[in-house]
Tab-separated table of C-alpha atoms and ligand atoms in Angstrom:
chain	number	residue	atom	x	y	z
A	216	UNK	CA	2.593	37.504	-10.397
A	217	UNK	CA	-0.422	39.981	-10.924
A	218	UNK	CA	-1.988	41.013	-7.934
A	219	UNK	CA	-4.546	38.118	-5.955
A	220	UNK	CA	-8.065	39.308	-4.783
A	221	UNK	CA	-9.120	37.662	-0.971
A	222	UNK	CA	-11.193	34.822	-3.498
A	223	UNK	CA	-8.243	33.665	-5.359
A	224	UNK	CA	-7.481	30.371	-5.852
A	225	UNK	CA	-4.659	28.472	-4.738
A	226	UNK	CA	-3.000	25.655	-5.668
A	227	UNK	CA	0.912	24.252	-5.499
A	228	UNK	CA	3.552	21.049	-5.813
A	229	UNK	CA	4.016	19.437	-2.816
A	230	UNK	CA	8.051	17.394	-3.068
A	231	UNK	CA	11.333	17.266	-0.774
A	232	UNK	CA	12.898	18.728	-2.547
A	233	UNK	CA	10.802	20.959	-4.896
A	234	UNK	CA	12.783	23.626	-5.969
A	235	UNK	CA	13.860	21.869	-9.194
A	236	UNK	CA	9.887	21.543	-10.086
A	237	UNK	CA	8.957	23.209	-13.281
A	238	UNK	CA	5.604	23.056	-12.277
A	239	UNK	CA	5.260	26.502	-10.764
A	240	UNK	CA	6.427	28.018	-13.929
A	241	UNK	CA	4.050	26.208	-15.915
A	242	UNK	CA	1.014	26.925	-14.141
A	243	UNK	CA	2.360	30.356	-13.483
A	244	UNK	CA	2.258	30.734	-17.496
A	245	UNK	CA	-1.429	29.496	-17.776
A	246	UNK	CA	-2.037	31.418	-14.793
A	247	UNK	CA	-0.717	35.045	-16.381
A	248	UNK	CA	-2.286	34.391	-20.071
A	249	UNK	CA	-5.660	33.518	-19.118
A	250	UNK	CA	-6.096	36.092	-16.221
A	251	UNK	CA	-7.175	34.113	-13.525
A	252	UNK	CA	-7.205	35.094	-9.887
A	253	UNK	CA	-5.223	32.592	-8.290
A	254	UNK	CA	-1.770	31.360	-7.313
A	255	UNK	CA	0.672	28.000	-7.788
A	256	UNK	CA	3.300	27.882	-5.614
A	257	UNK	CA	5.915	25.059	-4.547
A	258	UNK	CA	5.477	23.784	-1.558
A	259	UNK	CA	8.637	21.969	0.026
A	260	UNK	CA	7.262	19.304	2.552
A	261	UNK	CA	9.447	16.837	4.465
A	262	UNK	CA	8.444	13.165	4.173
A	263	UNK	CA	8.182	13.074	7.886
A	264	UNK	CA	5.391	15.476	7.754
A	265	UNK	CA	3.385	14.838	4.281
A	266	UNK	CA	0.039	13.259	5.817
A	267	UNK	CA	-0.331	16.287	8.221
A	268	UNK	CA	0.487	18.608	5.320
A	269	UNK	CA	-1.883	17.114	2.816
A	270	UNK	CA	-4.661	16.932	5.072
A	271	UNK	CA	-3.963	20.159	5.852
A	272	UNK	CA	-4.747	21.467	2.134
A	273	UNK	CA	-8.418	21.537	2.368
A	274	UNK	CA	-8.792	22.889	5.913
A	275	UNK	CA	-6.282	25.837	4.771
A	276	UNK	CA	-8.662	26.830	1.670
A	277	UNK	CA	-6.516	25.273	-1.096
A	278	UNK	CA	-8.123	24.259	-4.221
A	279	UNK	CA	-5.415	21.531	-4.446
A	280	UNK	CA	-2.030	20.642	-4.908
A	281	UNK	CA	0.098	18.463	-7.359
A	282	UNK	CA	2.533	15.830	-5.500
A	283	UNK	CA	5.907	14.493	-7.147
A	284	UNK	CA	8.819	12.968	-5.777
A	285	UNK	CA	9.036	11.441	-3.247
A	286	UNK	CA	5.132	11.526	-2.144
A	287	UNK	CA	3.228	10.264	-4.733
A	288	UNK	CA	2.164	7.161	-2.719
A	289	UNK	CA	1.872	8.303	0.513
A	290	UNK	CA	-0.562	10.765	-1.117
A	291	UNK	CA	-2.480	7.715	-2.489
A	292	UNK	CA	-2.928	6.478	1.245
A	293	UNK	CA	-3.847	10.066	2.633
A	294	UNK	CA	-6.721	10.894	-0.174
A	295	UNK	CA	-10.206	10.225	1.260
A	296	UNK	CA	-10.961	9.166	-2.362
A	297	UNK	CA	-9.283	7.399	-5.280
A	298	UNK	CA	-9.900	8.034	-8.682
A	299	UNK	CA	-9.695	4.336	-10.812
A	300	UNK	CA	-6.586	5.649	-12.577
A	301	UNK	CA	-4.230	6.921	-9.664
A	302	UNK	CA	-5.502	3.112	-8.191
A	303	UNK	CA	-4.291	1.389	-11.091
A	304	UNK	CA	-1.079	3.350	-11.274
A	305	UNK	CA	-0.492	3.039	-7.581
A	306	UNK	CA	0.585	6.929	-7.348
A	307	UNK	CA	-1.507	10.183	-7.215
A	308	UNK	CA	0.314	13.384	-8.549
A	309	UNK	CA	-3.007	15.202	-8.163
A	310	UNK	CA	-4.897	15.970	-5.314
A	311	UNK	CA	-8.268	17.773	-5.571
A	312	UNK	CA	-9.955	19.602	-2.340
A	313	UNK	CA	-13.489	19.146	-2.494
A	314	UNK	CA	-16.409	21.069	-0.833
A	315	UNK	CA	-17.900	18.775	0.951
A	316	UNK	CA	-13.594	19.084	2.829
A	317	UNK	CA	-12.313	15.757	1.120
A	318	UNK	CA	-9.248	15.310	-1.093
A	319	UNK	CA	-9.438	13.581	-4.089
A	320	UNK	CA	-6.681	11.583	-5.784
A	321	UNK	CA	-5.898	11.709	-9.252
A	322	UNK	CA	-3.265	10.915	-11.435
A	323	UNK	CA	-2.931	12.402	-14.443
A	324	UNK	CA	0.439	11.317	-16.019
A	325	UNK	CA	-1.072	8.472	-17.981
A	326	UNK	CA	-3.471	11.593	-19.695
A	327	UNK	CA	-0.395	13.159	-20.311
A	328	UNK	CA	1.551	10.291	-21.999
A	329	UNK	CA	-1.086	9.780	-24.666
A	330	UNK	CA	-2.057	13.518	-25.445
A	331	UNK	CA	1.519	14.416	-26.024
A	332	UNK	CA	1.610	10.566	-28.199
A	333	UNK	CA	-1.369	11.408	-30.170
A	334	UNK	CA	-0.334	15.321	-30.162
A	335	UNK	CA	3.292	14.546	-31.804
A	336	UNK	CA	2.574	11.224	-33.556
A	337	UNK	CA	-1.449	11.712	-34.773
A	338	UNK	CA	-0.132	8.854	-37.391
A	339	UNK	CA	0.342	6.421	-34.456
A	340	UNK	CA	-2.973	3.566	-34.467
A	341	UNK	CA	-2.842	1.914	-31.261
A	342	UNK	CA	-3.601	-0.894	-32.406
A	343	UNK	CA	-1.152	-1.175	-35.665
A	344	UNK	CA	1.381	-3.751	-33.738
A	345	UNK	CA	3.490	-4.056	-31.227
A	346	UNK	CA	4.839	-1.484	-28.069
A	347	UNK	CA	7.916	-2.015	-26.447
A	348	UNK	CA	8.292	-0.058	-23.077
A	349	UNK	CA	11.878	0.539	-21.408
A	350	UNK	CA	12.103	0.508	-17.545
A	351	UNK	CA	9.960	-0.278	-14.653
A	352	UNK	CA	9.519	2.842	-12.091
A	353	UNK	CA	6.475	4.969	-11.552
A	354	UNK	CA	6.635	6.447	-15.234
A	355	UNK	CA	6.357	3.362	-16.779
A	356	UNK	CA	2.978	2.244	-14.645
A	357	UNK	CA	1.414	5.385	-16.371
A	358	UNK	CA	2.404	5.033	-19.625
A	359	UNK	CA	1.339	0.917	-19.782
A	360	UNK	CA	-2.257	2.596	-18.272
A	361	UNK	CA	-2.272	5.071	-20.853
A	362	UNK	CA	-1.590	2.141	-23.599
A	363	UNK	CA	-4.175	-0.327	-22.334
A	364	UNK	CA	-6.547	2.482	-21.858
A	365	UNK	CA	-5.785	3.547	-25.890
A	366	UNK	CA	-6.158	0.064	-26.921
A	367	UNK	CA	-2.915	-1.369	-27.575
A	368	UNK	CA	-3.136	-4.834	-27.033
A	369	UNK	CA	0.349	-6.069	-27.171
A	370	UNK	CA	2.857	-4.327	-24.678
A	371	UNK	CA	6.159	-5.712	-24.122
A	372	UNK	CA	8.095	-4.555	-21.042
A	373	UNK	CA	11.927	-4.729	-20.477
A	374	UNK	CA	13.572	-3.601	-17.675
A	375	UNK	CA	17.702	-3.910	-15.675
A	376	UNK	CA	16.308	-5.170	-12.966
A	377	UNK	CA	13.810	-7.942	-14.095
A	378	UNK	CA	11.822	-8.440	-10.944
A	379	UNK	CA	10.578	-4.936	-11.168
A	380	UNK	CA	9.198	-5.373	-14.915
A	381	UNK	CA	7.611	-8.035	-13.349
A	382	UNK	CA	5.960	-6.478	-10.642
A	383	UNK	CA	4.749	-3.721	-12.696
A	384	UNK	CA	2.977	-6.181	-15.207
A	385	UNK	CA	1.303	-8.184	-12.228
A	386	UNK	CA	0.084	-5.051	-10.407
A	387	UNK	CA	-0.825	-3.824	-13.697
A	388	UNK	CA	-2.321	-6.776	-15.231
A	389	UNK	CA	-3.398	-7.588	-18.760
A	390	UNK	CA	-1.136	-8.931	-21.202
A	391	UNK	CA	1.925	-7.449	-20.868
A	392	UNK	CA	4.934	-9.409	-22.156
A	393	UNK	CA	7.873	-8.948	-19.686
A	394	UNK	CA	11.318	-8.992	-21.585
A	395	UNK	CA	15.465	-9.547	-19.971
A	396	UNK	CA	17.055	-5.927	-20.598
A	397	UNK	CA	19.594	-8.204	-22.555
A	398	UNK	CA	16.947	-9.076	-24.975
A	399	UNK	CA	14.952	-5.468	-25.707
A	400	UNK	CA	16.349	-5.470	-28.913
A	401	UNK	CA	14.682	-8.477	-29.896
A	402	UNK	CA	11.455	-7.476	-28.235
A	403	UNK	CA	11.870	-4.145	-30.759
A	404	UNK	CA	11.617	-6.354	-33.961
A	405	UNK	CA	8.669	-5.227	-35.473
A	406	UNK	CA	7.446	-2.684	-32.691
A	407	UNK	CA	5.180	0.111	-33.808
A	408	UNK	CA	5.945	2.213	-30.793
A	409	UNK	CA	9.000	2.232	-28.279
A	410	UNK	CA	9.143	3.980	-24.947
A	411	UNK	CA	11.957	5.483	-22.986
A	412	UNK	CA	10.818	5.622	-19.078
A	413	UNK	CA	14.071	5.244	-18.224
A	414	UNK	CA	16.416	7.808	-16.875
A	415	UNK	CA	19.308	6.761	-19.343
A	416	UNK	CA	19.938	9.417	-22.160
A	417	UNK	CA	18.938	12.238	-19.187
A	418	UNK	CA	21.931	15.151	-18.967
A	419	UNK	CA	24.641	13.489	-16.295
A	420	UNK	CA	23.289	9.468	-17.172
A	421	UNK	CA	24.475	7.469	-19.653
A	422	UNK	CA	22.852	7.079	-22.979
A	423	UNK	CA	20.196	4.118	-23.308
A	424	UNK	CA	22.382	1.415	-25.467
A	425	UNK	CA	19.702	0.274	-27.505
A	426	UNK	CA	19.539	-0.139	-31.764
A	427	UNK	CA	16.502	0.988	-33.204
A	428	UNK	CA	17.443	-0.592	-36.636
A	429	UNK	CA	14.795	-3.414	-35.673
A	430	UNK	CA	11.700	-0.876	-35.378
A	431	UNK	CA	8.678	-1.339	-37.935
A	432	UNK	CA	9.307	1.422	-40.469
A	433	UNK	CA	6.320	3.519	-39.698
A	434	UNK	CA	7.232	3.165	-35.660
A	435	UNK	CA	7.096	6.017	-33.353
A	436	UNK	CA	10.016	6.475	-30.849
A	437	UNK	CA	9.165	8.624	-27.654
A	438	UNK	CA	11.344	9.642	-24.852
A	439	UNK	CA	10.065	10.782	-21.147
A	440	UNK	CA	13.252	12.377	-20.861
A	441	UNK	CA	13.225	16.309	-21.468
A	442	UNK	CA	16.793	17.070	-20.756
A	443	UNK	CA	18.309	17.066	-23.761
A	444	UNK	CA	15.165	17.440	-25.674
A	445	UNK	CA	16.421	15.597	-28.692
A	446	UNK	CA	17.993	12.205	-26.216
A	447	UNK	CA	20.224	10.366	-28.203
A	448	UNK	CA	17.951	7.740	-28.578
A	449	UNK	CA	15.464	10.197	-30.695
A	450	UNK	CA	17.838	11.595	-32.607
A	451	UNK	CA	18.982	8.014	-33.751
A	452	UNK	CA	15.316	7.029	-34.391
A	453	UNK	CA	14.803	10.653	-36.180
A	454	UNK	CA	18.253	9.819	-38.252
A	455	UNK	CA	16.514	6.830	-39.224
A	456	UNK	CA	13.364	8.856	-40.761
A	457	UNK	CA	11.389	7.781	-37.906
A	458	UNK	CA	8.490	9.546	-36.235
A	459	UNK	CA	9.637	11.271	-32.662
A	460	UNK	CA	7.936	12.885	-29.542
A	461	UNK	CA	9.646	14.533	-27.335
A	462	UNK	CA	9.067	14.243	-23.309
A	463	UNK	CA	8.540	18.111	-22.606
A	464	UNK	CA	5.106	17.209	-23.850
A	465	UNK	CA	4.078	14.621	-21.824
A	466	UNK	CA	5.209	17.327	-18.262
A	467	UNK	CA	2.640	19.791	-20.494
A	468	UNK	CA	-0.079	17.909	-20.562
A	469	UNK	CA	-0.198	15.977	-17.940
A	470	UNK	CA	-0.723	19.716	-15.725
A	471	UNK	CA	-3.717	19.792	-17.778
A	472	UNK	CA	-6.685	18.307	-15.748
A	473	UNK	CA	-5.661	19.270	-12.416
A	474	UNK	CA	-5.480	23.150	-13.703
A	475	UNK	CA	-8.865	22.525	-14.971
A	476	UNK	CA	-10.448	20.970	-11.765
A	477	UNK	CA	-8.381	24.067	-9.683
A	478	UNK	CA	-8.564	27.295	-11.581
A	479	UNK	CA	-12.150	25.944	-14.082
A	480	UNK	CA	-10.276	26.437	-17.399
A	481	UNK	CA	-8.318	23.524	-19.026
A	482	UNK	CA	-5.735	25.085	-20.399
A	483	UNK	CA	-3.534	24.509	-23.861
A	484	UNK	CA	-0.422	23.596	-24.691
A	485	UNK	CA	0.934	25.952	-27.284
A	486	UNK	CA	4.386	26.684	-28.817
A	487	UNK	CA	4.486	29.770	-26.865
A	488	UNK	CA	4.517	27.383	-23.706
A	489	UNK	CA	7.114	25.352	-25.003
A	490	UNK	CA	8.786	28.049	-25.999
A	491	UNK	CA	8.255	29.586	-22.324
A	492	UNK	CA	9.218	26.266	-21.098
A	493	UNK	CA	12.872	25.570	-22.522
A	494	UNK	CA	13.699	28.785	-21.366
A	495	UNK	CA	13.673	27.800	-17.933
A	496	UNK	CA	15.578	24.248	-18.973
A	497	UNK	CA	18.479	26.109	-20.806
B	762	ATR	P1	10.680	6.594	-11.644
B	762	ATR	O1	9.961	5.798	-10.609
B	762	ATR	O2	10.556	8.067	-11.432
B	762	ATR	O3	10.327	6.206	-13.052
B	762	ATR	P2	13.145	5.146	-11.005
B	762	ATR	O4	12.498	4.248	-10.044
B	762	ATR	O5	14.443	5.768	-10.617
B	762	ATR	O6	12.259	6.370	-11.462
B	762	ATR	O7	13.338	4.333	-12.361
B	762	ATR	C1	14.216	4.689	-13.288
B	762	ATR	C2	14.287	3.596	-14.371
B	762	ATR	O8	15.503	3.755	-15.059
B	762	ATR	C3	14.264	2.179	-13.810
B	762	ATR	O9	13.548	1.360	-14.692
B	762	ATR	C4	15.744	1.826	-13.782
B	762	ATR	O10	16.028	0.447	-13.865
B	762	ATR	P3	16.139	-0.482	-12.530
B	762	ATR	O11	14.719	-0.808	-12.155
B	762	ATR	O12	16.912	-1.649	-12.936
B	762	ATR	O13	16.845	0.371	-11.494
B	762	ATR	C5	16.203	2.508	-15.043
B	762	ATR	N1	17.651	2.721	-15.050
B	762	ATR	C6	18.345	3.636	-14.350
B	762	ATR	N2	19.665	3.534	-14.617
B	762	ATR	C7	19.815	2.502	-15.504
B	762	ATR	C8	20.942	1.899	-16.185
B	762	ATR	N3	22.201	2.338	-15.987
B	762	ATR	N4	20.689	0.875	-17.033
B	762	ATR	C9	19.436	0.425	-17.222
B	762	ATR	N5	18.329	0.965	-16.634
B	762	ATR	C10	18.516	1.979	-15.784
């Protein structure tokens, strides 16, 4: 880290645990290149303590702080204000101090679902047919946002455990088709656009079990998994001559906006990042 002046800027990740977080590297990066007084650092906070320690951000001078796992809700109920998104998603994953003292809660992983969509697959019209979307945690509440918000008006959602896939598409609302995990391969008949929130196909899981065979010809297949980069479900769909997007995007630019509201620069996402990026995942 280059040397901080008494006015730089300070930011972190707030998780339990955190030390897996690539998000300190990745700011770090943006951090370096552009030459800007200030700091990201992790910031390992027990759940027991996470409304004391995000309402201590402001009072201790931080510009803000990005939250993951396991605190993305309780920082929804400790922000003094809500932006429309991190409401609709039920999770924040970005917390802004302001000046007036209050935190505002963002979340920008539905902004980073569709830049790294429209980034890898510019092809893809939202509105050319059908999406199917796989699972039915937090991930998949962004990425349904981030298709409503794009215009896609015909989602289909499968998930193991149906109850969940239902409960997403009622807190979600709209007109999202909810679809038995034994019958996702039906529900990709014809799809324009399938979407791995999943875990399966991660390093250590098992791969998703899922034939793409049924996929519109000029589909897009796209995978929030980053380890493997190439999941065995896109390298089927890319076997197939099918357009791919791979999830190290989506972690890119999703760091995006709160970088911007922190350090005043919204920053890129460039090979070199990448690049900088996979070094760190092996
Ligand atoms: P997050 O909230 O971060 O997205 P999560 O709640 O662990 O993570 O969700 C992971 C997703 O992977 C869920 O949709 C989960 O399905 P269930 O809701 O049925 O648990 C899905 N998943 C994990 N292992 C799976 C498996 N072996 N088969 C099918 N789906 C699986």
């Amino acid at each position: 880290m280059s040397s901080l002046s008494g006015n730089a800027k300070i930011a972190g990740v707030i998780g339990w645990p955190v030390a897996h977080s690539l998000s300190p590297r990745l700011h770090g990066y943006w951090l370096r290149t552009l030459g800007i007084d200030g700091a990201y650092i992790p910031l390992p906070v027990a759940p027991e303590n996470i409304f004391d320690a995000i309402k201590a951000l402001p009072k201790l001078g931080f510009a803000g702080a990005n939250v993951t796992v396991p605190h993305k809700q309780a920082a929804l109920e400790a922000a003094d204000e809500i932006s429309e998104t991190a409401n609709r998603i039920g999770a924040v994953n970005t917390l802004i101090c302001k000046s007036d003292g209050s935190l505002f809660g963002d979340n920008t992983d539905a902004f980073g679902f569709i830049e790294n969509l429209k980034t890898g697959a510019p092809a893809w019209q939202p509105d050319a047919g059908r999406a199917l979307v796989l699972g039915a945690g937090g991930a998949a509440r962004a990425v349904i946002t981030a298709l409503i918000d794009a215009g896609v008006t015909e989602i289909c959602l499968s998930n193991r455990t149906l109850a969940r896939a239902d409960d997403v598409a009622q807190y979600i609302g709209g007109n999202i088709a909810v679809v038995p995990w034994d019958d996702r391969e039906d529900a990709a008949r014809g799809a324009t656009l399938l979407v791995n929130t999943t875990s399966l196909g991660m390093v250590g899981k098992t791969p998703l079990q899922m034939s793409i065979r049924g996929l519109a010809d000029n589909a897009v297949v796209t995978d929030i998994v980053y380890t493997p980069l190439q999941t065995p479900l896109l390298a089927a769909a890319h076997a197939r001559g099918l357009t791919t997007v791979d999830g190290l995007g989506m972690l890119l630019h999703q760091a995006r906006p709160g970088f911007d509201a922190w350090f005043g620069v919204l920053p890129d996402v460039t090979d070199d990042l990448r690049h900088h990026m996979l070094k760190s995942l092996g």
